[in-house]
Amino acid sequence: MTVKLHHDRSGAGDPVLILHGLLGSARNWRSMARSMAGDYDVLTVDLRNHGASPHTDSMRYEDMATDVAALIADEVSQPVTLVGHSMGGKVAMTLALHQPALVQRLVVVDIAPIAYPDRFGHLVAALRALPLATLARRAQADALLADSVPDATLRSFLLHNLVDDGAGGWRWQCNLETIASSLPEIVGAPGADPAARYDGPCLVIRGGRSDSVPPEAFETIGHWF
C-alpha cells in the first residue's frame, strides 16, 4: 500500500527531492535544503516508518520507491533531481530503474546497489531496549545508551527519533518494530530487472573515509546507471 509521505518544502526553481538514510528523517537535510533554496524547489522527505510519515509493516525498496513516485505525481508533476543518502540512495536507485521518466537526474550519496553486512542491528536493539516508561528526560536516554553506543554524535542522531508523546512521556517517532524485522531487506541489494537501466545523468558520491562504495561495486553501479 502506498503511503502519503510527510515532507518539508522551500525555495523555487527546478525540483530537487532529498531522501534520508536509515533511522534519519527530513530534518537531517534542513541545512542543505536552506543552502539550495535560493536556486531550487527543494523537498526533504520523511520515508515511510521514519519522521512524521505513516507507519507500515513494509520496508521493501519497491514500496518505498512507489511512495516517492506518488509524492512526485501529487506535489511536483514533473521529473526531479533525486538525491538519496544511504538507505535513501537505494530507494532513489530503485525509483530511477523502475520509473526513469520521473528522475531527471540522480545523485546517490555513499551507497551502492549491493548487499551489505548488518551494521544496524545492534543500534536498533539498543533503542528498543530503552525503558521509555521510566524516562523523565532525554538526557537519561542518552546516558542509558552510552554503553551500547559510545559515540556521542551517533547517539544524538539516533535520539532525534525520541519524541514527546503528548502525555508527559516519550515515544519513538520511527517504527522500530518494522525496521528491526526488515533489516535483512534494508541492508540487502535493491531488487531490479537485470535488463533495467537508468540512462539519465547519475552522480555517485563516496565519502573520503567511507567504505560504503567499495571498488568492487563500481561494475554493479555501471551495469544499471
C-alpha atoms as an extended CHARMM CRD file, in Angstrom:
* protein
*
       225  EXT
         1         1  MET       CA              0.0000000000        0.0000000000        0.0000000000  PROA      1               0.0000000000
         2         2  THR       CA              1.3090000000        3.4130000000       -0.9860000000  PROA      2               0.0000000000
         3         3  VAL       CA              1.5890000000        5.9390000000        1.8560000000  PROA      3               0.0000000000
         4         4  LYS       CA              1.4840000000        9.7300000000        1.7130000000  PROA      4               0.0000000000
         5         5  LEU       CA              4.9230000000       10.9460000000        2.7200000000  PROA      5               0.0000000000
         6         6  HSD       CA              5.4870000000       13.9000000000        5.0060000000  PROA      6               0.0000000000
         7         7  HSD       CA              7.8980000000       16.4350000000        3.5540000000  PROA      7               0.0000000000
         8         8  ASP       CA              9.2290000000       19.9460000000        4.0050000000  PROA      8               0.0000000000
         9         9  ARG       CA              9.4520000000       22.3000000000        1.0410000000  PROA      9               0.0000000000
        10        10  SER       CA             11.3380000000       25.5150000000        0.3890000000  PROA      10              0.0000000000
        11        11  GLY       CA             12.6340000000       27.6300000000       -2.4530000000  PROA      11              0.0000000000
        12        12  ALA       CA             11.6900000000       27.9010000000       -6.1090000000  PROA      12              0.0000000000
        13        13  GLY       CA             13.1170000000       26.5770000000       -9.3440000000  PROA      13              0.0000000000
        14        14  ASP       CA             13.7710000000       23.0990000000      -10.6940000000  PROA      14              0.0000000000
        15        15  PRO       CA             12.5770000000       20.4700000000       -8.1910000000  PROA      15              0.0000000000
        16        16  VAL       CA             15.0470000000       18.5410000000       -6.0210000000  PROA      16              0.0000000000
        17        17  LEU       CA             13.8790000000       15.6940000000       -3.7480000000  PROA      17              0.0000000000
        18        18  ILE       CA             16.1840000000       14.5530000000       -0.9400000000  PROA      18              0.0000000000
        19        19  LEU       CA             15.8100000000       11.1480000000        0.7380000000  PROA      19              0.0000000000
        20        20  HSD       CA             17.4520000000       10.4180000000        4.1060000000  PROA      20              0.0000000000
        21        21  GLY       CA             19.0770000000        7.2470000000        5.3880000000  PROA      21              0.0000000000
        22        22  LEU       CA             18.0260000000        4.5910000000        7.8850000000  PROA      22              0.0000000000
        23        23  LEU       CA             16.8710000000        5.9950000000       11.2600000000  PROA      23              0.0000000000
        24        24  GLY       CA             17.1190000000        9.5010000000        9.8370000000  PROA      24              0.0000000000
        25        25  SER       CA             14.4940000000       11.9670000000        8.6750000000  PROA      25              0.0000000000
        26        26  ALA       CA             13.9790000000       15.0420000000        6.5450000000  PROA      26              0.0000000000
        27        27  ARG       CA             15.4180000000       17.1940000000        9.3340000000  PROA      27              0.0000000000
        28        28  ASN       CA             18.8960000000       15.7510000000        8.6580000000  PROA      28              0.0000000000
        29        29  TRP       CA             18.9230000000       17.7020000000        5.3900000000  PROA      29              0.0000000000
        30        30  ARG       CA             17.4700000000       21.0150000000        6.5870000000  PROA      30              0.0000000000
        31        31  SER       CA             20.7160000000       22.9730000000        6.3600000000  PROA      31              0.0000000000
        32        32  MET       CA             21.4120000000       21.6200000000        2.8780000000  PROA      32              0.0000000000
        33        33  ALA       CA             17.8680000000       22.4720000000        1.8130000000  PROA      33              0.0000000000
        34        34  ARG       CA             18.2820000000       26.0410000000        3.0850000000  PROA      34              0.0000000000
        35        35  SER       CA             21.5170000000       26.4410000000        1.1460000000  PROA      35              0.0000000000
        36        36  MET       CA             19.8410000000       25.2180000000       -2.0560000000  PROA      36              0.0000000000
        37        37  ALA       CA             16.5230000000       27.0400000000       -1.7050000000  PROA      37              0.0000000000
        38        38  GLY       CA             17.7720000000       30.1500000000       -3.4860000000  PROA      38              0.0000000000
        39        39  ASP       CA             18.0770000000       28.1820000000       -6.7190000000  PROA      39              0.0000000000
        40        40  TYR       CA             15.8130000000       25.1440000000       -6.4170000000  PROA      40              0.0000000000
        41        41  ASP       CA             12.4210000000       23.9400000000       -5.2330000000  PROA      41              0.0000000000
        42        42  VAL       CA             13.7010000000       21.5990000000       -2.5050000000  PROA      42              0.0000000000
        43        43  LEU       CA             11.6140000000       18.8500000000       -0.9220000000  PROA      43              0.0000000000
        44        44  THR       CA             13.1450000000       16.9670000000        2.0140000000  PROA      44              0.0000000000
        45        45  VAL       CA             11.1720000000       13.7970000000        2.5830000000  PROA      45              0.0000000000
        46        46  ASP       CA             10.4080000000       11.5210000000        5.5400000000  PROA      46              0.0000000000
        47        47  LEU       CA             10.3950000000        7.9860000000        4.1330000000  PROA      47              0.0000000000
        48        48  ARG       CA              7.7950000000        5.5200000000        5.4380000000  PROA      48              0.0000000000
        49        49  ASN       CA              8.2970000000        4.4230000000        9.0500000000  PROA      49              0.0000000000
        50        50  HSD       CA             10.5300000000        7.4600000000        9.6320000000  PROA      50              0.0000000000
        51        51  GLY       CA              9.9370000000       11.0070000000       10.8200000000  PROA      51              0.0000000000
        52        52  ALA       CA              6.3370000000       12.1710000000       10.5160000000  PROA      52              0.0000000000
        53        53  SER       CA              5.4140000000        9.7730000000        7.7040000000  PROA      53              0.0000000000
        54        54  PRO       CA              2.9770000000        6.9020000000        8.3170000000  PROA      54              0.0000000000
        55        55  HSD       CA              3.9790000000        3.5800000000        9.8330000000  PROA      55              0.0000000000
        56        56  THR       CA              3.5180000000        0.4060000000        7.7850000000  PROA      56              0.0000000000
        57        57  ASP       CA              4.6930000000       -3.1940000000        8.0320000000  PROA      57              0.0000000000
        58        58  SER       CA              6.8570000000       -2.9950000000        4.8940000000  PROA      58              0.0000000000
        59        59  MET       CA             10.2760000000       -1.5410000000        4.1740000000  PROA      59              0.0000000000
        60        60  ARG       CA             10.6460000000       -3.0970000000        0.7150000000  PROA      60              0.0000000000
        61        61  TYR       CA             12.5630000000       -0.8230000000       -1.6180000000  PROA      61              0.0000000000
        62        62  GLU       CA              9.9090000000       -1.2060000000       -4.3060000000  PROA      62              0.0000000000
        63        63  ASP       CA              7.2520000000        0.0050000000       -1.8430000000  PROA      63              0.0000000000
        64        64  MET       CA              9.3460000000        2.9540000000       -0.6730000000  PROA      64              0.0000000000
        65        65  ALA       CA             10.0560000000        3.9280000000       -4.2820000000  PROA      65              0.0000000000
        66        66  THR       CA              6.3360000000        3.8010000000       -5.0590000000  PROA      66              0.0000000000
        67        67  ASP       CA              5.6970000000        6.2000000000       -2.1520000000  PROA      67              0.0000000000
        68        68  VAL       CA              8.2140000000        8.6550000000       -3.6090000000  PROA      68              0.0000000000
        69        69  ALA       CA              6.7010000000        8.2940000000       -7.0830000000  PROA      69              0.0000000000
        70        70  ALA       CA              3.2900000000        9.2050000000       -5.6460000000  PROA      70              0.0000000000
        71        71  LEU       CA              4.7850000000       12.2570000000       -3.9290000000  PROA      71              0.0000000000
        72        72  ILE       CA              6.3200000000       13.4200000000       -7.2090000000  PROA      72              0.0000000000
        73        73  ALA       CA              2.9910000000       12.9540000000       -9.0020000000  PROA      73              0.0000000000
        74        74  ASP       CA              0.9940000000       14.7550000000       -6.3060000000  PROA      74              0.0000000000
        75        75  GLU       CA              3.3230000000       17.6240000000       -5.4320000000  PROA      75              0.0000000000
        76        76  VAL       CA              5.7020000000       18.2390000000       -8.3390000000  PROA      76              0.0000000000
        77        77  SER       CA              4.1870000000       16.8880000000      -11.5700000000  PROA      77              0.0000000000
        78        78  GLN       CA              7.4940000000       16.9250000000      -13.4470000000  PROA      78              0.0000000000
        79        79  PRO       CA             10.7640000000       14.9710000000      -13.4160000000  PROA      79              0.0000000000
        80        80  VAL       CA             13.0230000000       15.7580000000      -10.4660000000  PROA      80              0.0000000000
        81        81  THR       CA             16.6280000000       15.7120000000       -9.4240000000  PROA      81              0.0000000000
        82        82  LEU       CA             16.5470000000       12.8700000000       -6.9110000000  PROA      82              0.0000000000
        83        83  VAL       CA             19.1440000000       12.8040000000       -4.1260000000  PROA      83              0.0000000000
        84        84  GLY       CA             19.3600000000        9.8060000000       -1.8090000000  PROA      84              0.0000000000
        85        85  HSD       CA             21.7150000000        9.0620000000        1.0690000000  PROA      85              0.0000000000
        86        86  SER       CA             22.4030000000        5.5170000000        2.3060000000  PROA      86              0.0000000000
        87        87  MET       CA             19.0380000000        3.7100000000        2.5020000000  PROA      87              0.0000000000
        88        88  GLY       CA             17.5080000000        6.7020000000        0.7210000000  PROA      88              0.0000000000
        89        89  GLY       CA             20.0680000000        6.1940000000       -2.0310000000  PROA      89              0.0000000000
        90        90  LYS       CA             18.8080000000        2.6540000000       -2.5620000000  PROA      90              0.0000000000
        91        91  VAL       CA             15.2510000000        3.9980000000       -2.7130000000  PROA      91              0.0000000000
        92        92  ALA       CA             16.3600000000        6.6020000000       -5.2630000000  PROA      92              0.0000000000
        93        93  MET       CA             18.1270000000        3.9940000000       -7.4090000000  PROA      93              0.0000000000
        94        94  THR       CA             15.0800000000        1.7240000000       -7.2720000000  PROA      94              0.0000000000
        95        95  LEU       CA             12.7880000000        4.5200000000       -8.4350000000  PROA      95              0.0000000000
        96        96  ALA       CA             15.1870000000        5.5280000000      -11.2230000000  PROA      96              0.0000000000
        97        97  LEU       CA             15.2750000000        1.9520000000      -12.5160000000  PROA      97              0.0000000000
        98        98  HSD       CA             11.5400000000        1.2770000000      -12.1990000000  PROA      98              0.0000000000
        99        99  GLN       CA             10.1910000000        4.6790000000      -13.2980000000  PROA      99              0.0000000000
       100       100  PRO       CA             13.0590000000        6.5150000000      -15.0440000000  PROA      100             0.0000000000
       101       101  ALA       CA             10.7320000000        9.1180000000      -16.5580000000  PROA      101             0.0000000000
       102       102  LEU       CA             10.2780000000       10.6250000000      -13.0770000000  PROA      102             0.0000000000
       103       103  VAL       CA             14.0040000000       11.1630000000      -12.4760000000  PROA      103             0.0000000000
       104       104  GLN       CA             15.7240000000       13.8880000000      -14.4660000000  PROA      104             0.0000000000
       105       105  ARG       CA             18.9990000000       13.4530000000      -12.5750000000  PROA      105             0.0000000000
       106       106  LEU       CA             20.1120000000       11.0010000000       -9.9110000000  PROA      106             0.0000000000
       107       107  VAL       CA             22.5270000000       11.7100000000       -7.0510000000  PROA      107             0.0000000000
       108       108  VAL       CA             23.4610000000        8.7470000000       -4.8430000000  PROA      108             0.0000000000
       109       109  VAL       CA             25.3280000000        9.5560000000       -1.6300000000  PROA      109             0.0000000000
       110       110  ASP       CA             27.5960000000        6.9570000000       -0.0100000000  PROA      110             0.0000000000
       111       111  ILE       CA             25.7860000000        3.7760000000       -1.0180000000  PROA      111             0.0000000000
       112       112  ALA       CA             25.8080000000        1.2300000000       -3.8340000000  PROA      112             0.0000000000
       113       113  PRO       CA             23.1410000000       -1.1610000000       -5.2000000000  PROA      113             0.0000000000
       114       114  ILE       CA             24.6840000000       -4.1120000000       -3.3630000000  PROA      114             0.0000000000
       115       115  ALA       CA             24.1010000000       -6.1080000000       -0.1810000000  PROA      115             0.0000000000
       116       116  TYR       CA             25.9240000000       -5.0320000000        2.9760000000  PROA      116             0.0000000000
       117       117  PRO       CA             26.7040000000       -6.6270000000        6.3350000000  PROA      117             0.0000000000
       118       118  ASP       CA             24.1930000000       -5.6820000000        9.0260000000  PROA      118             0.0000000000
       119       119  ARG       CA             25.7530000000       -2.7160000000       10.8320000000  PROA      119             0.0000000000
       120       120  PHE       CA             22.4840000000       -1.5110000000       12.3130000000  PROA      120             0.0000000000
       121       121  GLY       CA             21.0350000000       -4.4410000000       14.2350000000  PROA      121             0.0000000000
       122       122  HSD       CA             22.8400000000       -3.6300000000       17.4800000000  PROA      122             0.0000000000
       123       123  LEU       CA             21.7530000000        0.0190000000       17.2380000000  PROA      123             0.0000000000
       124       124  VAL       CA             18.0970000000       -0.8500000000       16.7150000000  PROA      124             0.0000000000
       125       125  ALA       CA             18.2660000000       -3.3830000000       19.5540000000  PROA      125             0.0000000000
       126       126  ALA       CA             19.7830000000       -0.7800000000       21.8770000000  PROA      126             0.0000000000
       127       127  LEU       CA             16.9970000000        1.6950000000       21.0900000000  PROA      127             0.0000000000
       128       128  ARG       CA             14.2810000000       -0.9090000000       21.5940000000  PROA      128             0.0000000000
       129       129  ALA       CA             15.7980000000       -1.8310000000       24.9620000000  PROA      129             0.0000000000
       130       130  LEU       CA             15.4510000000        1.6820000000       26.3930000000  PROA      130             0.0000000000
       131       131  PRO       CA             12.7950000000        1.7660000000       29.1520000000  PROA      131             0.0000000000
       132       132  LEU       CA             10.6740000000        4.5990000000       27.7680000000  PROA      132             0.0000000000
       133       133  ALA       CA              8.0500000000        4.2590000000       30.5090000000  PROA      133             0.0000000000
       134       134  THR       CA             10.5650000000        5.2580000000       33.1840000000  PROA      134             0.0000000000
       135       135  LEU       CA             12.3380000000        8.0730000000       31.3460000000  PROA      135             0.0000000000
       136       136  ALA       CA             11.8420000000       11.5520000000       32.7450000000  PROA      136             0.0000000000
       137       137  ARG       CA             14.3230000000       13.3720000000       30.4980000000  PROA      137             0.0000000000
       138       138  ARG       CA             16.0330000000       12.8160000000       27.1660000000  PROA      138             0.0000000000
       139       139  ALA       CA             19.3810000000       13.0210000000       28.9690000000  PROA      139             0.0000000000
       140       140  GLN       CA             18.5070000000        9.7920000000       30.7700000000  PROA      140             0.0000000000
       141       141  ALA       CA             18.0800000000        8.0220000000       27.4410000000  PROA      141             0.0000000000
       142       142  ASP       CA             21.4440000000        9.3380000000       26.3070000000  PROA      142             0.0000000000
       143       143  ALA       CA             23.1210000000        8.0550000000       29.4730000000  PROA      143             0.0000000000
       144       144  LEU       CA             21.4790000000        4.6390000000       29.2180000000  PROA      144             0.0000000000
       145       145  LEU       CA             22.5170000000        4.3410000000       25.5810000000  PROA      145             0.0000000000
       146       146  ALA       CA             26.1470000000        5.2990000000       26.1850000000  PROA      146             0.0000000000
       147       147  ASP       CA             27.4360000000        1.7810000000       26.8510000000  PROA      147             0.0000000000
       148       148  SER       CA             25.8760000000        0.3620000000       23.6760000000  PROA      148             0.0000000000
       149       149  VAL       CA             26.5960000000        3.4170000000       21.5170000000  PROA      149             0.0000000000
       150       150  PRO       CA             29.7720000000        5.1330000000       22.8020000000  PROA      150             0.0000000000
       151       151  ASP       CA             29.8670000000        7.7470000000       20.0250000000  PROA      151             0.0000000000
       152       152  ALA       CA             28.0330000000       10.8390000000       21.3280000000  PROA      152             0.0000000000
       153       153  THR       CA             27.3390000000       12.1830000000       17.8300000000  PROA      153             0.0000000000
       154       154  LEU       CA             25.7370000000        8.9110000000       16.7740000000  PROA      154             0.0000000000
       155       155  ARG       CA             23.6620000000        8.8080000000       19.9710000000  PROA      155             0.0000000000
       156       156  SER       CA             22.4040000000       12.3210000000       19.2710000000  PROA      156             0.0000000000
       157       157  PHE       CA             21.4460000000       11.2890000000       15.7320000000  PROA      157             0.0000000000
       158       158  LEU       CA             19.5850000000        8.2150000000       16.9470000000  PROA      158             0.0000000000
       159       159  LEU       CA             17.7970000000       10.0420000000       19.7590000000  PROA      159             0.0000000000
       160       160  HSD       CA             16.2800000000       12.5540000000       17.3520000000  PROA      160             0.0000000000
       161       161  ASN       CA             13.7540000000        9.7450000000       16.9090000000  PROA      161             0.0000000000
       162       162  LEU       CA             12.7000000000       10.0100000000       20.5740000000  PROA      162             0.0000000000
       163       163  VAL       CA              9.8270000000       12.4920000000       20.8540000000  PROA      163             0.0000000000
       164       164  ASP       CA              7.3430000000       13.7490000000       23.4320000000  PROA      164             0.0000000000
       165       165  ASP       CA              4.2430000000       11.5450000000       23.4280000000  PROA      165             0.0000000000
       166       166  GLY       CA              1.9830000000       14.4350000000       24.4680000000  PROA      166             0.0000000000
       167       167  ALA       CA              1.1570000000       12.8150000000       27.8070000000  PROA      167             0.0000000000
       168       168  GLY       CA              4.3170000000       13.5470000000       29.7370000000  PROA      168             0.0000000000
       169       169  GLY       CA              6.2400000000       10.5890000000       28.3720000000  PROA      169             0.0000000000
       170       170  TRP       CA              8.2610000000        9.5460000000       25.3630000000  PROA      170             0.0000000000
       171       171  ARG       CA              7.7260000000        7.5320000000       22.2000000000  PROA      171             0.0000000000
       172       172  TRP       CA              9.6860000000        6.5160000000       19.1330000000  PROA      172             0.0000000000
       173       173  GLN       CA              8.6840000000        8.5480000000       16.1040000000  PROA      173             0.0000000000
       174       174  CYS       CA             10.1870000000        5.9540000000       13.7740000000  PROA      174             0.0000000000
       175       175  ASN       CA              8.6970000000        2.4720000000       13.5570000000  PROA      175             0.0000000000
       176       176  LEU       CA             11.4050000000        0.4810000000       15.3210000000  PROA      176             0.0000000000
       177       177  GLU       CA              9.4610000000       -2.7790000000       15.1900000000  PROA      177             0.0000000000
       178       178  THR       CA              9.1290000000       -2.8070000000       11.4050000000  PROA      178             0.0000000000
       179       179  ILE       CA             12.6670000000       -1.5060000000       10.9530000000  PROA      179             0.0000000000
       180       180  ALA       CA             14.0090000000       -4.3130000000       13.1560000000  PROA      180             0.0000000000
       181       181  SER       CA             12.1280000000       -7.0310000000       11.2880000000  PROA      181             0.0000000000
       182       182  SER       CA             13.0600000000       -5.5390000000        7.9050000000  PROA      182             0.0000000000
       183       183  LEU       CA             16.8150000000       -5.1550000000        8.4160000000  PROA      183             0.0000000000
       184       184  PRO       CA             17.6830000000       -8.0810000000        6.1070000000  PROA      184             0.0000000000
       185       185  GLU       CA             15.8000000000       -6.3290000000        3.2830000000  PROA      185             0.0000000000
       186       186  ILE       CA             17.2020000000       -2.9030000000        4.1410000000  PROA      186             0.0000000000
       187       187  VAL       CA             20.8470000000       -3.9940000000        4.0720000000  PROA      187             0.0000000000
       188       188  GLY       CA             20.2160000000       -6.2280000000        1.0590000000  PROA      188             0.0000000000
       189       189  ALA       CA             20.5790000000       -5.2910000000       -2.5800000000  PROA      189             0.0000000000
       190       190  PRO       CA             17.5680000000       -3.4400000000       -4.0010000000  PROA      190             0.0000000000
       191       191  GLY       CA             15.7150000000       -5.6120000000       -6.4870000000  PROA      191             0.0000000000
       192       192  ALA       CA             15.5770000000       -4.6880000000      -10.1570000000  PROA      192             0.0000000000
       193       193  ASP       CA             15.1610000000       -6.3780000000      -13.5060000000  PROA      193             0.0000000000
       194       194  PRO       CA             18.6860000000       -7.2470000000      -14.7260000000  PROA      194             0.0000000000
       195       195  ALA       CA             17.7390000000       -5.6800000000      -18.0570000000  PROA      195             0.0000000000
       196       196  ALA       CA             16.6720000000       -2.3900000000      -16.4470000000  PROA      196             0.0000000000
       197       197  ARG       CA             18.8220000000        0.6750000000      -16.9440000000  PROA      197             0.0000000000
       198       198  TYR       CA             18.7080000000        4.3400000000      -15.9720000000  PROA      198             0.0000000000
       199       199  ASP       CA             20.3040000000        6.3760000000      -18.7560000000  PROA      199             0.0000000000
       200       200  GLY       CA             19.9450000000        9.8340000000      -17.2070000000  PROA      200             0.0000000000
       201       201  PRO       CA             22.8020000000       11.7030000000      -15.5230000000  PROA      201             0.0000000000
       202       202  CYS       CA             23.9250000000        9.8880000000      -12.3730000000  PROA      202             0.0000000000
       203       203  LEU       CA             26.4200000000       11.0990000000       -9.7740000000  PROA      203             0.0000000000
       204       204  VAL       CA             27.6490000000        8.7160000000       -7.0670000000  PROA      204             0.0000000000
       205       205  ILE       CA             29.3370000000       10.4680000000       -4.1340000000  PROA      205             0.0000000000
       206       206  ARG       CA             31.6440000000        8.4650000000       -1.8790000000  PROA      206             0.0000000000
       207       207  GLY       CA             32.9030000000        9.7340000000        1.4770000000  PROA      207             0.0000000000
       208       208  GLY       CA             36.6740000000       10.0040000000        1.6370000000  PROA      208             0.0000000000
       209       209  ARG       CA             36.8250000000        7.8840000000        4.7890000000  PROA      209             0.0000000000
       210       210  SER       CA             33.8400000000        5.6940000000        3.9840000000  PROA      210             0.0000000000
       211       211  ASP       CA             33.8650000000        2.1030000000        2.7890000000  PROA      211             0.0000000000
       212       212  SER       CA             30.2200000000        2.1760000000        1.7010000000  PROA      212             0.0000000000
       213       213  VAL       CA             31.0370000000        2.3140000000       -2.0210000000  PROA      213             0.0000000000
       214       214  PRO       CA             33.8440000000       -0.2370000000       -2.4180000000  PROA      214             0.0000000000
       215       215  PRO       CA             35.7240000000       -0.5220000000       -5.7300000000  PROA      215             0.0000000000
       216       216  GLU       CA             34.1520000000       -3.9180000000       -6.3650000000  PROA      216             0.0000000000
       217       217  ALA       CA             30.7420000000       -2.1790000000       -6.5240000000  PROA      217             0.0000000000
       218       218  PHE       CA             31.7350000000        0.0070000000       -9.4890000000  PROA      218             0.0000000000
       219       219  GLU       CA             30.8600000000       -2.6800000000      -12.0430000000  PROA      219             0.0000000000
       220       220  THR       CA             27.4180000000       -3.1920000000      -10.4990000000  PROA      220             0.0000000000
       221       221  ILE       CA             26.7730000000        0.5530000000      -10.4940000000  PROA      221             0.0000000000
       222       222  GLY       CA             27.8590000000        0.7670000000      -14.1320000000  PROA      222             0.0000000000
       223       223  HSD       CA             25.5450000000       -2.0870000000      -15.1000000000  PROA      223             0.0000000000
       224       224  TRP       CA             22.4300000000       -0.1510000000      -14.1260000000  PROA      224             0.0000000000
       225       225  PHE       CA             23.4560000000        3.5140000000      -14.2600000000  PROA      225             0.0000000000
